[in-house]
Amino acid sequence: MSRYIFITGGVVSSLGKGLASAALGALLQARGYKVRLRKLDPYLNVDPGTMSPYQHGEVYVTDDGAETDLDLGHYERFTGVAAAQTDNVTTGRIYQQIIERERRGDYLGATVQVIPHVTDAIKEFVLSDAGDVDFVLCEIGGTVGDIEALPFFESIRQVGLELGPTRTAYIHVTLLPFIKAAGEMKTKPTQHSVKELRSIGIQPDILLCRCEHEIPDSERRKIGLFCNVRENAVIPAMDSASIYDVPLAYHEQGLDTQVLAHFGLSDDTEPDLSRWERISHSIHNPDGEVSIAVVGKYTVLPDAYKSLMEALVHGGIANNVKVKIKWIESEKFESDDAAMAALAGVHGILVPGGFGERGAEGKIRAVEFAREHEVPYFGICFGMQMAVIEAARHLEGTTDATSSEFEGAGTHVVGLMTEWAKGNATEKRGHADDLGGTMRLGAYPATLVEGSLAHRIYGTPNISERHRHRYEVNIAWRERLAEQGMVFSGLSPDGVLPEIVELKDHPWFIGVQFHPELKSRPFAPHPLFASFIAAALEQSRMV
C-alpha cells in the first residue's frame, strides 16, 4: 500500500523543490524502499513542449514520449526510476480532459465545477498507476498562494483527509533569508508561508528550510513553535557545492529519519549511501580538467540544457575529471575568425539540439572547426543534422546543402518526415499539424554498424534512445557522404532513418539524432558521454 509525500514550496520560486524531491527519493531508495516521483504543474499549457526554453528551461522526454517538466530529469537521475506520461500533469491537461468528458456527456448534465470535478481529476492523477511502490512523491509546482495552484493544493488536502496521516505527509520547502546588514536570519517569510498553507487546510509535517547558514537552535525552536512543527522536523537545506552532495547533506540533517518517523517506520538500519559517497568523492577529487565548448542558441539560460550539463558531469565522473563548460551563443560567431577565436583551446565541441534557423550557420562553423582541427565533436539532434549539412557542403561539394526547416532555396539534405514506423504501427505528421505532439517523441530502437565507433562504445548492435524532433537526415545521402568518409553507423531497424553518423580518420566525431543525455545518470554515465569526455581528456594531453 503506497504512502504519499507531497512537496510544496513557499516564499519564492526556484527554492529547489524538484531537487529536494529527487534527493529524498534517493534516500528512501537507499533504505530499501521503492519510490515513484510525480510533478503537478499549475500552468495552462497542456505540456511544456511548445514553451520557449527561455520561459521554462529544457523539455524532458520520457520513454513513452511525454514532454515533461525538467524536474522529471532530476527524478530519473537521482533514482534511476524511468518516468512516464502518468508522472507529470498540468492544469491545461486536466482541463482538456474535463472538457472532453463534458462534451461526451460523461457528467450526465451536471454543472462542471472546480470542486469536485477539477479536484477529482487531479486526485485521480495523483493516485493512479502507483503500482507496488512504497512511496509516491508528488511535487506541486509554483508557490503557496498562487491563484493557479489552488486546485492542486485543495486536491492534496483532500487526499490527506481521505487517506489519513498514516499514508500521507506534507513537506514544505521555504526560505530563511540572512540579512547581512542586521547580521540575522529572518524566520518571518517561513512563518507567513506556513500560515498561508495552513489557511487552505494543509499542516506541514516537515519544513525544509533553504538557508545560507546553519539554523541556530533558538531559531529552530521558534520556527517549530510558530509553524506547529516538531523542532527536529525543521530541516536546514544549505547550498551544496554539487547537487550530488544533496542526498548526503539531507541525510546528515535527518530528513529521511523524520519522514520515517512520521509514518511510524523503523529507522534502525543505516541507509546504503555508498554510491553517493563515491560520486561526491569523484566530483571533489578529480585527476584533471577538460574544457568543452557547447555551441547552442539558448546558452544564456543553462537550464535550457539541464540534462546535457549533467550528462557532461557524469562523463567527467566516469573519467574522474572535472568538466568545464564553455557556453557559446552560436549566432555570435558566424564568421571564420570569430569561430576560431571562440573555439581555440577547447578539448571538445558539442552542438546540442534546437529548433529553427537562428544560429544554424554558427553551429555549422563549429562543426567545420572540429572537423578541420581534429577536435572531438559531439552533435546531438540538430547538432547531427548540422554535421551532415557541413559534410555535404564542404566534403561532398553541394554548397547549397540545407534543411527544409530553414527558409530559402537549396538542396535539402535534412527534411520533414511525414510517415515512419513505431513498433507495429505507422505514425504520420504534416507541415500543418500542431507543433505539440507531432514530433518523433520517446524511445526508438536503432541498429549499429558492426565495427563502427558507435558500436564499440555501446558494446551492442541494438540500442534504444529517446527522440524529440520533427526533421530527419535524408537516407538518400548515405552513399554520397560515405565516399567522403562520413559513415551512417546507426539506422532505424527498417534502414530508413539515420540515427548516428561518424567521420572516419578523425579522433572522435559522432552525431546522433536522439538525446542520449536524457538517459545518463551519475551512477551510470551514458557511454557516449563517457567516451566523449575520454576523447577530450586525450585531446588535452596533446595540447
Coordinates of C-alpha atoms in Angstrom, one line a residue:
M1 CA 0.0 0.0 0.0
S2 CA 1.7 3.2 -1.2
R3 CA 2.3 6.2 1.0
Y4 CA 2.1 9.7 -0.4
I5 CA 4.5 12.6 0.3
F6 CA 3.5 16.0 -1.1
I7 CA 6.3 18.6 -1.6
T8 CA 5.2 22.2 -1.7
G9 CA 7.0 25.5 -1.8
G10 CA 6.6 28.9 -0.4
V11 CA 8.0 32.5 -0.2
V12 CA 9.7 32.5 -3.6
S13 CA 10.1 30.1 -6.6
S14 CA 13.3 28.3 -7.5
L15 CA 14.0 27.0 -4.0
G16 CA 14.8 23.5 -5.3
K17 CA 11.6 21.5 -4.7
G18 CA 12.5 19.2 -7.6
L19 CA 16.0 18.6 -6.3
A20 CA 14.6 18.1 -2.8
S21 CA 12.1 15.6 -4.1
A22 CA 14.7 13.7 -6.1
A23 CA 17.2 13.6 -3.1
L24 CA 14.5 12.3 -0.8
G25 CA 13.6 9.7 -3.3
A26 CA 17.2 8.6 -3.4
L27 CA 17.4 8.5 0.4
L28 CA 14.3 6.3 0.6
Q29 CA 15.8 4.0 -2.0
A30 CA 19.0 3.8 0.0
R31 CA 16.8 2.4 2.8
G32 CA 15.4 -0.3 0.6
Y33 CA 12.1 1.3 -0.4
K34 CA 10.6 1.5 -3.9
V35 CA 9.7 5.1 -5.0
R36 CA 7.8 6.9 -7.7
L37 CA 8.1 10.6 -8.3
R38 CA 5.5 12.9 -9.9
K39 CA 5.1 16.6 -10.8
L40 CA 1.9 18.7 -10.8
D41 CA 2.3 21.9 -12.8
P42 CA -0.2 24.7 -12.4
Y43 CA 0.3 26.4 -15.8
L44 CA -2.4 26.2 -18.6
N45 CA -0.2 24.7 -21.3
V46 CA -1.1 21.1 -22.0
D47 CA 2.6 20.3 -21.6
P48 CA 5.9 22.2 -21.9
G49 CA 6.5 21.0 -25.4
T50 CA 5.7 24.3 -27.2
M51 CA 7.1 26.6 -24.4
S52 CA 10.2 28.6 -25.1
P53 CA 13.4 27.3 -23.3
Y54 CA 13.8 30.9 -22.0
Q55 CA 10.5 30.5 -20.2
H56 CA 10.7 27.0 -18.9
G57 CA 14.2 25.5 -19.4
E58 CA 14.6 22.2 -21.2
V59 CA 11.7 19.9 -22.1
Y60 CA 12.4 16.5 -20.6
V61 CA 11.2 13.5 -22.7
T62 CA 10.3 10.1 -21.3
D63 CA 10.5 6.7 -22.9
D64 CA 6.8 6.7 -23.7
G65 CA 7.0 10.0 -25.5
A66 CA 5.8 12.5 -22.9
E67 CA 7.1 16.0 -23.0
T68 CA 7.5 17.0 -19.4
D69 CA 8.9 19.4 -16.8
L70 CA 12.7 19.4 -16.4
D71 CA 12.3 18.2 -12.7
L72 CA 11.5 14.8 -14.0
G73 CA 15.1 14.7 -15.2
H74 CA 16.2 15.2 -11.6
Y75 CA 13.9 12.4 -10.5
E76 CA 15.4 10.0 -13.0
R77 CA 19.0 11.0 -12.5
F78 CA 18.7 10.6 -8.7
T79 CA 16.6 7.4 -8.5
G80 CA 17.1 5.7 -11.9
V81 CA 13.3 5.1 -12.0
A82 CA 12.1 5.8 -15.5
A83 CA 9.4 8.5 -15.6
A84 CA 6.3 8.1 -17.7
Q85 CA 3.3 10.1 -19.2
T86 CA 1.5 9.5 -15.9
D87 CA 4.1 11.3 -13.8
N88 CA 3.6 14.9 -15.0
V89 CA 0.3 16.8 -15.4
T90 CA -0.6 20.4 -15.9
T91 CA -3.7 22.5 -15.4
G92 CA -4.1 22.6 -19.2
R93 CA -4.2 18.8 -19.4
I94 CA -6.6 18.5 -16.5
Y95 CA -9.0 21.0 -18.1
Q96 CA -8.6 19.4 -21.5
Q97 CA -9.6 16.0 -20.1
I98 CA -12.6 17.5 -18.2
I99 CA -13.9 19.4 -21.2
E100 CA -13.6 16.3 -23.4
R101 CA -15.6 14.4 -20.7
E102 CA -18.2 17.1 -20.6
R103 CA -18.6 17.1 -24.3
R104 CA -19.1 13.4 -24.3
G105 CA -21.8 13.7 -21.7
D106 CA -19.8 11.9 -19.0
Y107 CA -21.1 14.2 -16.3
L108 CA -24.7 13.4 -17.1
G109 CA -25.7 17.1 -17.4
A110 CA -24.2 18.2 -14.1
T111 CA -22.7 21.7 -13.8
V112 CA -19.0 21.2 -14.1
Q113 CA -17.1 23.0 -11.4
V114 CA -13.6 23.2 -9.9
I115 CA -14.9 21.3 -6.9
P116 CA -15.5 18.4 -7.3
H117 CA -14.7 17.9 -10.9
V118 CA -11.3 19.5 -11.3
T119 CA -10.1 18.4 -7.9
D120 CA -11.3 14.8 -8.5
A121 CA -9.4 14.7 -11.8
I122 CA -6.2 15.9 -10.0
K123 CA -6.7 13.3 -7.3
E124 CA -7.3 10.6 -10.0
F125 CA -3.9 11.5 -11.5
V126 CA -2.1 11.5 -8.1
L127 CA -3.5 8.2 -7.0
S128 CA -3.4 6.3 -10.4
D129 CA -0.8 3.8 -11.6
A130 CA 1.1 3.7 -8.3
G131 CA 2.0 0.0 -8.8
D132 CA 3.8 -1.7 -5.9
V133 CA 5.9 1.3 -4.8
D134 CA 6.2 2.1 -1.1
F135 CA 6.3 5.9 -1.6
V136 CA 4.9 8.2 -4.2
L137 CA 6.5 11.7 -4.0
C138 CA 4.4 14.4 -5.6
E139 CA 5.9 17.9 -6.1
I140 CA 3.5 20.8 -6.6
G141 CA 4.9 23.5 -8.9
G142 CA 4.8 27.1 -8.1
T143 CA 4.4 28.6 -4.6
V144 CA 1.7 28.5 -2.0
G145 CA -0.7 31.4 -2.5
D146 CA -0.5 31.3 -6.3
I147 CA -4.1 31.5 -7.7
E148 CA -3.5 29.0 -10.4
A149 CA -2.2 26.4 -7.9
L150 CA -5.2 26.5 -5.6
P151 CA -7.0 23.5 -7.1
F152 CA -3.8 21.4 -6.7
F153 CA -3.5 22.4 -3.0
E154 CA -7.1 21.7 -2.4
S155 CA -6.7 18.3 -4.1
I156 CA -3.8 17.2 -2.0
R157 CA -5.6 18.4 1.1
Q158 CA -8.5 16.1 0.2
V159 CA -6.1 13.2 -0.4
G160 CA -4.6 13.7 3.1
L161 CA -8.2 13.8 4.6
E162 CA -9.2 10.6 2.7
L163 CA -6.0 8.5 3.3
G164 CA -5.2 9.9 6.7
P165 CA -1.8 10.8 8.3
T166 CA -0.5 7.2 8.2
R167 CA -0.4 7.3 4.4
T168 CA 0.2 11.0 3.7
A169 CA 2.9 13.5 4.6
Y170 CA 3.4 17.2 3.7
I171 CA 6.9 18.7 3.3
H172 CA 7.0 22.4 2.8
V173 CA 10.2 24.0 1.2
T174 CA 10.7 27.5 2.3
L175 CA 13.3 30.3 2.7
L176 CA 15.2 31.6 5.7
P177 CA 17.0 34.7 4.4
F178 CA 20.1 36.1 6.1
I179 CA 20.1 39.9 6.3
K180 CA 23.7 40.9 6.3
A181 CA 23.1 44.4 7.5
A182 CA 21.4 43.1 10.6
G183 CA 23.5 40.0 10.9
E184 CA 20.4 37.9 11.5
M185 CA 18.5 35.1 9.9
K186 CA 14.8 36.0 9.5
T187 CA 12.1 33.5 10.1
K188 CA 9.1 35.7 9.2
P189 CA 8.9 34.6 5.5
T190 CA 8.8 31.0 6.6
Q191 CA 6.1 31.7 9.2
H192 CA 3.9 33.6 6.7
S193 CA 4.3 30.9 4.1
V194 CA 3.2 28.2 6.6
K195 CA 0.3 30.4 7.7
E196 CA -0.8 30.7 4.1
L197 CA -0.6 26.9 3.7
R198 CA -2.5 26.2 6.9
S199 CA -5.2 28.7 5.8
I200 CA -6.1 26.3 3.0
G201 CA -6.2 23.4 5.3
I202 CA -2.7 21.8 5.0
Q203 CA -0.5 21.5 8.0
P204 CA 3.1 20.7 7.0
D205 CA 4.7 17.8 8.8
I206 CA 8.3 18.7 7.9
L207 CA 9.8 22.1 6.9
L208 CA 12.8 22.1 4.6
C209 CA 14.4 25.5 5.0
R210 CA 16.7 26.9 2.3
C211 CA 19.4 28.9 4.0
E212 CA 23.0 30.1 3.6
H213 CA 24.0 29.5 7.2
E214 CA 23.3 26.9 9.9
I215 CA 20.0 27.5 11.7
P216 CA 20.6 28.3 15.4
D217 CA 18.8 26.1 17.9
S218 CA 16.8 29.0 19.1
E219 CA 15.6 29.8 15.6
R220 CA 14.6 26.2 15.0
R221 CA 12.6 26.2 18.2
K222 CA 10.9 29.4 17.2
I223 CA 10.1 28.1 13.7
G224 CA 8.7 24.9 15.1
L225 CA 6.6 26.7 17.7
F226 CA 5.1 29.3 15.3
C227 CA 4.6 26.8 12.5
N228 CA 3.2 23.9 14.7
V229 CA 6.0 21.6 13.5
R230 CA 8.3 19.4 15.7
E231 CA 11.6 21.2 16.3
N232 CA 13.6 18.2 14.9
A233 CA 11.4 18.3 11.8
V234 CA 12.7 21.8 10.9
I235 CA 15.4 20.7 8.4
P236 CA 18.1 23.1 7.1
A237 CA 18.8 22.9 3.4
M238 CA 22.0 24.7 2.8
D239 CA 23.6 25.3 -0.6
S240 CA 25.9 22.5 -1.7
A241 CA 29.0 22.6 -3.9
S242 CA 27.4 19.9 -6.1
I243 CA 23.7 18.8 -6.5
Y244 CA 25.0 15.2 -6.0
D245 CA 26.0 16.2 -2.4
V246 CA 22.4 16.9 -1.5
P247 CA 21.3 13.3 -0.6
L248 CA 24.3 13.1 1.8
A249 CA 23.6 16.6 3.3
Y250 CA 19.8 15.9 3.8
H251 CA 20.6 12.6 5.4
E252 CA 23.0 14.3 7.8
Q253 CA 20.3 16.8 8.7
G254 CA 17.8 14.0 9.3
L255 CA 15.3 14.4 6.5
D256 CA 14.8 10.7 5.8
T257 CA 14.7 10.0 9.5
Q258 CA 11.9 12.5 10.0
V259 CA 9.9 11.1 7.1
L260 CA 10.1 7.5 8.5
A261 CA 9.2 8.8 12.0
H262 CA 6.1 10.5 10.6
F263 CA 4.9 7.2 9.1
G264 CA 5.9 5.2 12.1
L265 CA 8.5 3.2 10.2
S266 CA 11.7 1.8 11.7
D267 CA 14.9 3.8 11.5
D268 CA 17.1 1.1 13.0
T269 CA 19.4 0.5 9.9
E270 CA 21.6 3.0 8.2
P271 CA 20.9 3.7 4.5
D272 CA 23.4 2.5 2.0
L273 CA 24.8 5.8 0.7
S274 CA 28.0 4.4 -0.7
R275 CA 27.1 5.2 -4.4
W276 CA 26.6 8.9 -3.4
E277 CA 29.8 8.9 -1.4
R278 CA 31.7 7.6 -4.4
I279 CA 30.1 10.2 -6.7
S280 CA 30.8 13.0 -4.3
H281 CA 34.4 11.9 -3.9
S282 CA 34.9 11.8 -7.7
I283 CA 33.4 15.3 -8.2
H284 CA 35.5 16.9 -5.5
N285 CA 38.7 15.0 -6.2
P286 CA 39.2 15.0 -9.9
D287 CA 42.5 13.9 -11.5
G288 CA 42.3 16.7 -14.2
E289 CA 40.1 19.0 -16.1
V290 CA 38.8 19.2 -19.7
S291 CA 37.2 22.2 -21.4
I292 CA 34.1 21.5 -23.5
A293 CA 32.5 24.2 -25.8
V294 CA 28.7 23.9 -26.0
V295 CA 27.7 25.9 -29.1
G296 CA 23.9 26.5 -28.8
K297 CA 21.2 29.1 -29.2
Y298 CA 19.8 29.2 -25.7
T299 CA 23.1 29.4 -23.8
V300 CA 22.1 32.5 -21.8
L301 CA 19.9 30.2 -19.8
P302 CA 21.8 27.0 -18.9
D303 CA 18.6 25.3 -17.7
A304 CA 17.7 25.0 -21.3
Y305 CA 20.4 22.4 -21.5
K306 CA 20.0 20.9 -17.9
S307 CA 20.2 17.3 -18.8
L308 CA 23.1 18.0 -21.1
M309 CA 25.0 19.8 -18.4
E310 CA 24.5 16.9 -16.0
A311 CA 25.4 14.3 -18.6
L312 CA 28.7 16.1 -19.2
V313 CA 29.3 16.0 -15.4
H314 CA 28.5 12.2 -15.5
G315 CA 31.1 11.8 -18.3
G316 CA 33.6 13.6 -16.0
I317 CA 32.7 11.2 -13.2
A318 CA 33.3 8.2 -15.5
N319 CA 36.8 9.6 -16.3
N320 CA 37.5 11.1 -12.9
V321 CA 38.0 14.6 -14.3
K322 CA 36.3 18.0 -13.9
V323 CA 34.3 19.2 -17.0
K324 CA 34.5 22.9 -17.5
I325 CA 31.7 24.0 -19.8
K326 CA 32.3 27.0 -22.1
W327 CA 28.9 28.3 -23.2
I328 CA 29.0 29.9 -26.7
E329 CA 26.0 31.5 -28.4
S330 CA 26.1 30.1 -31.9
E331 CA 24.9 33.4 -33.6
K332 CA 27.9 35.3 -32.3
F333 CA 30.5 33.5 -34.5
E334 CA 29.1 33.0 -37.9
S335 CA 32.4 34.1 -39.4
D336 CA 35.5 32.0 -39.6
D337 CA 37.6 34.4 -37.4
A338 CA 35.0 34.5 -34.6
A339 CA 34.7 30.7 -34.6
M340 CA 38.5 30.3 -34.5
A341 CA 38.8 32.7 -31.5
A342 CA 35.9 31.2 -29.5
L343 CA 36.9 27.6 -30.0
A344 CA 40.7 27.8 -29.8
G345 CA 42.0 25.7 -26.9
V346 CA 38.9 23.7 -26.1
H347 CA 39.2 20.0 -25.8
G348 CA 35.8 19.0 -27.2
I349 CA 32.9 20.7 -29.1
L350 CA 29.3 19.8 -28.5
V351 CA 26.4 21.1 -30.6
P352 CA 23.1 20.4 -28.9
G353 CA 19.5 20.2 -30.1
G354 CA 17.4 23.2 -31.1
F355 CA 14.7 24.4 -33.4
G356 CA 14.7 26.9 -36.2
E357 CA 17.2 28.6 -38.5
R358 CA 18.6 31.2 -36.0
G359 CA 22.2 30.3 -35.1
A360 CA 22.4 27.4 -37.6
E361 CA 25.2 28.8 -39.6
G362 CA 27.2 29.4 -36.4
K363 CA 26.7 25.7 -35.5
I364 CA 27.9 24.7 -38.9
R365 CA 31.1 26.8 -38.3
A366 CA 31.6 24.9 -35.1
V367 CA 31.3 21.5 -36.9
E368 CA 33.7 22.7 -39.6
F369 CA 36.2 23.8 -36.9
A370 CA 36.0 20.5 -35.1
R371 CA 36.5 18.5 -38.3
E372 CA 39.4 20.5 -39.7
H373 CA 41.2 20.9 -36.4
E374 CA 40.5 17.3 -35.3
V375 CA 38.8 18.4 -32.0
P376 CA 36.4 15.7 -30.6
Y377 CA 32.9 16.6 -31.8
F378 CA 29.6 15.5 -30.4
G379 CA 26.4 16.6 -32.3
I380 CA 23.1 15.9 -30.7
C381 CA 19.8 16.0 -32.7
F382 CA 20.1 19.4 -34.5
G383 CA 23.8 19.1 -34.0
M384 CA 23.9 15.9 -36.0
Q385 CA 21.9 17.5 -38.8
M386 CA 24.3 20.4 -38.9
A387 CA 27.2 18.0 -39.1
V388 CA 25.6 16.3 -42.1
I389 CA 25.0 19.6 -43.9
E390 CA 28.6 20.7 -43.2
A391 CA 29.9 17.5 -44.7
A392 CA 27.6 17.8 -47.8
R393 CA 28.8 21.4 -48.3
H394 CA 32.5 21.1 -47.7
L395 CA 33.3 17.5 -48.3
E396 CA 30.8 16.3 -50.9
G397 CA 30.6 19.7 -52.7
T398 CA 26.9 20.5 -52.6
T399 CA 27.5 24.1 -51.5
D400 CA 23.7 24.9 -51.1
A401 CA 23.0 21.9 -48.8
T402 CA 20.5 22.9 -46.2
S403 CA 17.4 21.8 -44.3
S404 CA 13.8 22.2 -45.3
E405 CA 13.3 23.6 -41.8
F406 CA 15.0 26.8 -43.0
E407 CA 13.6 29.4 -45.3
G408 CA 15.1 29.9 -48.8
A409 CA 16.2 27.7 -51.7
G410 CA 18.8 25.0 -51.5
T411 CA 19.3 21.2 -51.6
H412 CA 17.5 19.6 -48.7
V413 CA 19.8 17.2 -47.0
V414 CA 17.5 17.3 -44.0
G415 CA 13.7 17.3 -44.4
L416 CA 10.4 16.7 -42.7
M417 CA 9.5 13.0 -42.5
T418 CA 5.8 12.6 -42.8
E419 CA 5.5 8.9 -42.0
W420 CA 7.5 6.3 -40.1
A421 CA 7.1 3.0 -38.2
K422 CA 7.0 2.6 -34.5
G423 CA 6.7 -1.0 -33.5
N424 CA 3.8 -2.5 -35.4
A425 CA 2.1 0.9 -36.0
T426 CA 2.6 3.7 -38.5
E427 CA 2.8 7.3 -37.3
K428 CA 2.2 10.3 -39.5
R429 CA 2.6 14.0 -39.4
G430 CA 2.4 17.0 -41.7
H431 CA 3.6 20.6 -42.1
A432 CA 0.2 21.9 -41.0
D433 CA -0.1 19.8 -37.9
D434 CA 0.0 21.3 -34.4
L435 CA 3.5 21.7 -33.1
G436 CA 2.8 19.9 -29.8
G437 CA 2.8 16.1 -30.1
T438 CA 3.6 15.8 -33.8
M439 CA 7.3 15.1 -33.4
R440 CA 9.1 11.8 -33.2
L441 CA 9.0 11.5 -29.4
G442 CA 10.2 9.0 -26.9
A443 CA 12.2 5.8 -27.2
Y444 CA 13.0 4.3 -30.6
P445 CA 15.3 1.4 -31.4
A446 CA 18.4 1.6 -33.6
T447 CA 20.8 -0.9 -35.2
L448 CA 24.5 -0.1 -35.2
V449 CA 27.0 -1.0 -37.9
E450 CA 29.4 -3.6 -36.7
G451 CA 32.9 -2.3 -36.2
S452 CA 31.9 1.3 -36.1
L453 CA 32.9 3.7 -33.3
A454 CA 29.3 3.8 -32.0
H455 CA 29.2 0.0 -31.9
R456 CA 32.4 -0.1 -29.9
I457 CA 31.2 2.5 -27.5
Y458 CA 27.8 0.8 -26.8
G459 CA 29.2 -2.7 -27.0
T460 CA 26.0 -4.0 -28.5
P461 CA 24.4 -3.9 -32.0
N462 CA 21.0 -2.8 -30.8
I463 CA 20.1 0.3 -28.8
S464 CA 17.1 2.3 -27.7
E465 CA 17.3 6.1 -27.2
R466 CA 14.8 8.9 -26.7
H467 CA 13.9 11.3 -29.5
R468 CA 12.4 14.8 -29.8
H469 CA 12.5 16.3 -33.3
R470 CA 10.4 16.8 -36.5
Y471 CA 13.1 16.7 -39.2
E472 CA 15.3 13.8 -40.3
V473 CA 18.5 13.4 -42.4
N474 CA 17.7 12.1 -45.9
I475 CA 18.9 8.5 -46.2
A476 CA 19.5 9.1 -49.9
W477 CA 22.7 10.9 -48.9
R478 CA 24.2 7.8 -47.3
E479 CA 26.4 6.6 -50.1
R480 CA 27.4 10.0 -51.3
L481 CA 28.7 11.0 -47.9
A482 CA 30.2 7.6 -47.3
E483 CA 32.5 8.3 -50.2
Q484 CA 33.8 11.4 -48.3
G485 CA 34.3 9.5 -45.0
M486 CA 31.0 10.1 -43.2
V487 CA 29.5 6.8 -42.1
F488 CA 25.9 6.3 -41.2
S489 CA 26.7 4.0 -38.4
G490 CA 23.3 3.8 -36.8
L491 CA 19.9 3.3 -38.5
S492 CA 16.3 2.6 -37.6
P493 CA 15.6 -1.1 -37.8
D494 CA 13.9 -0.7 -41.2
G495 CA 17.0 1.2 -42.5
V496 CA 15.1 4.3 -43.4
L497 CA 16.1 6.8 -40.7
P498 CA 19.7 7.7 -39.9
E499 CA 20.3 7.7 -36.2
I500 CA 24.1 8.0 -35.9
V501 CA 26.8 9.5 -38.2
E502 CA 30.6 9.5 -37.6
L503 CA 33.7 10.5 -39.5
K504 CA 36.5 8.2 -40.4
D505 CA 40.0 9.4 -39.9
H506 CA 39.0 11.7 -37.0
P507 CA 39.9 11.2 -33.4
W508 CA 36.3 11.3 -32.2
F509 CA 33.4 12.7 -34.3
I510 CA 29.8 11.5 -33.7
G511 CA 26.4 12.9 -34.4
V512 CA 23.2 11.3 -33.0
Q513 CA 19.6 12.1 -33.9
F514 CA 18.4 11.2 -30.4
H515 CA 19.1 12.7 -27.0
P516 CA 21.4 10.5 -25.0
E517 CA 21.7 13.0 -22.2
L518 CA 18.2 12.0 -21.1
K519 CA 19.3 8.6 -20.1
S520 CA 22.6 9.5 -18.3
R521 CA 22.8 9.0 -14.5
P522 CA 25.7 10.0 -12.1
F523 CA 25.9 6.3 -11.1
A524 CA 25.6 5.1 -14.7
P525 CA 27.1 7.7 -17.1
H526 CA 25.8 7.4 -20.7
P527 CA 28.5 5.5 -22.7
L528 CA 28.6 8.2 -25.4
F529 CA 29.3 11.0 -22.9
A530 CA 31.9 8.8 -21.1
S531 CA 33.6 8.2 -24.4
F532 CA 33.4 11.8 -25.5
I533 CA 35.0 13.1 -22.3
A534 CA 37.7 10.4 -22.5
A535 CA 38.4 11.7 -26.1
A536 CA 38.5 15.3 -24.7
L537 CA 40.9 14.2 -22.0
E538 CA 43.2 12.6 -24.6
Q539 CA 43.0 15.9 -26.6
S540 CA 44.0 17.9 -23.5
R541 CA 47.2 15.8 -23.2
M542 CA 48.1 16.6 -26.8
V543 CA 47.7 20.4 -26.5

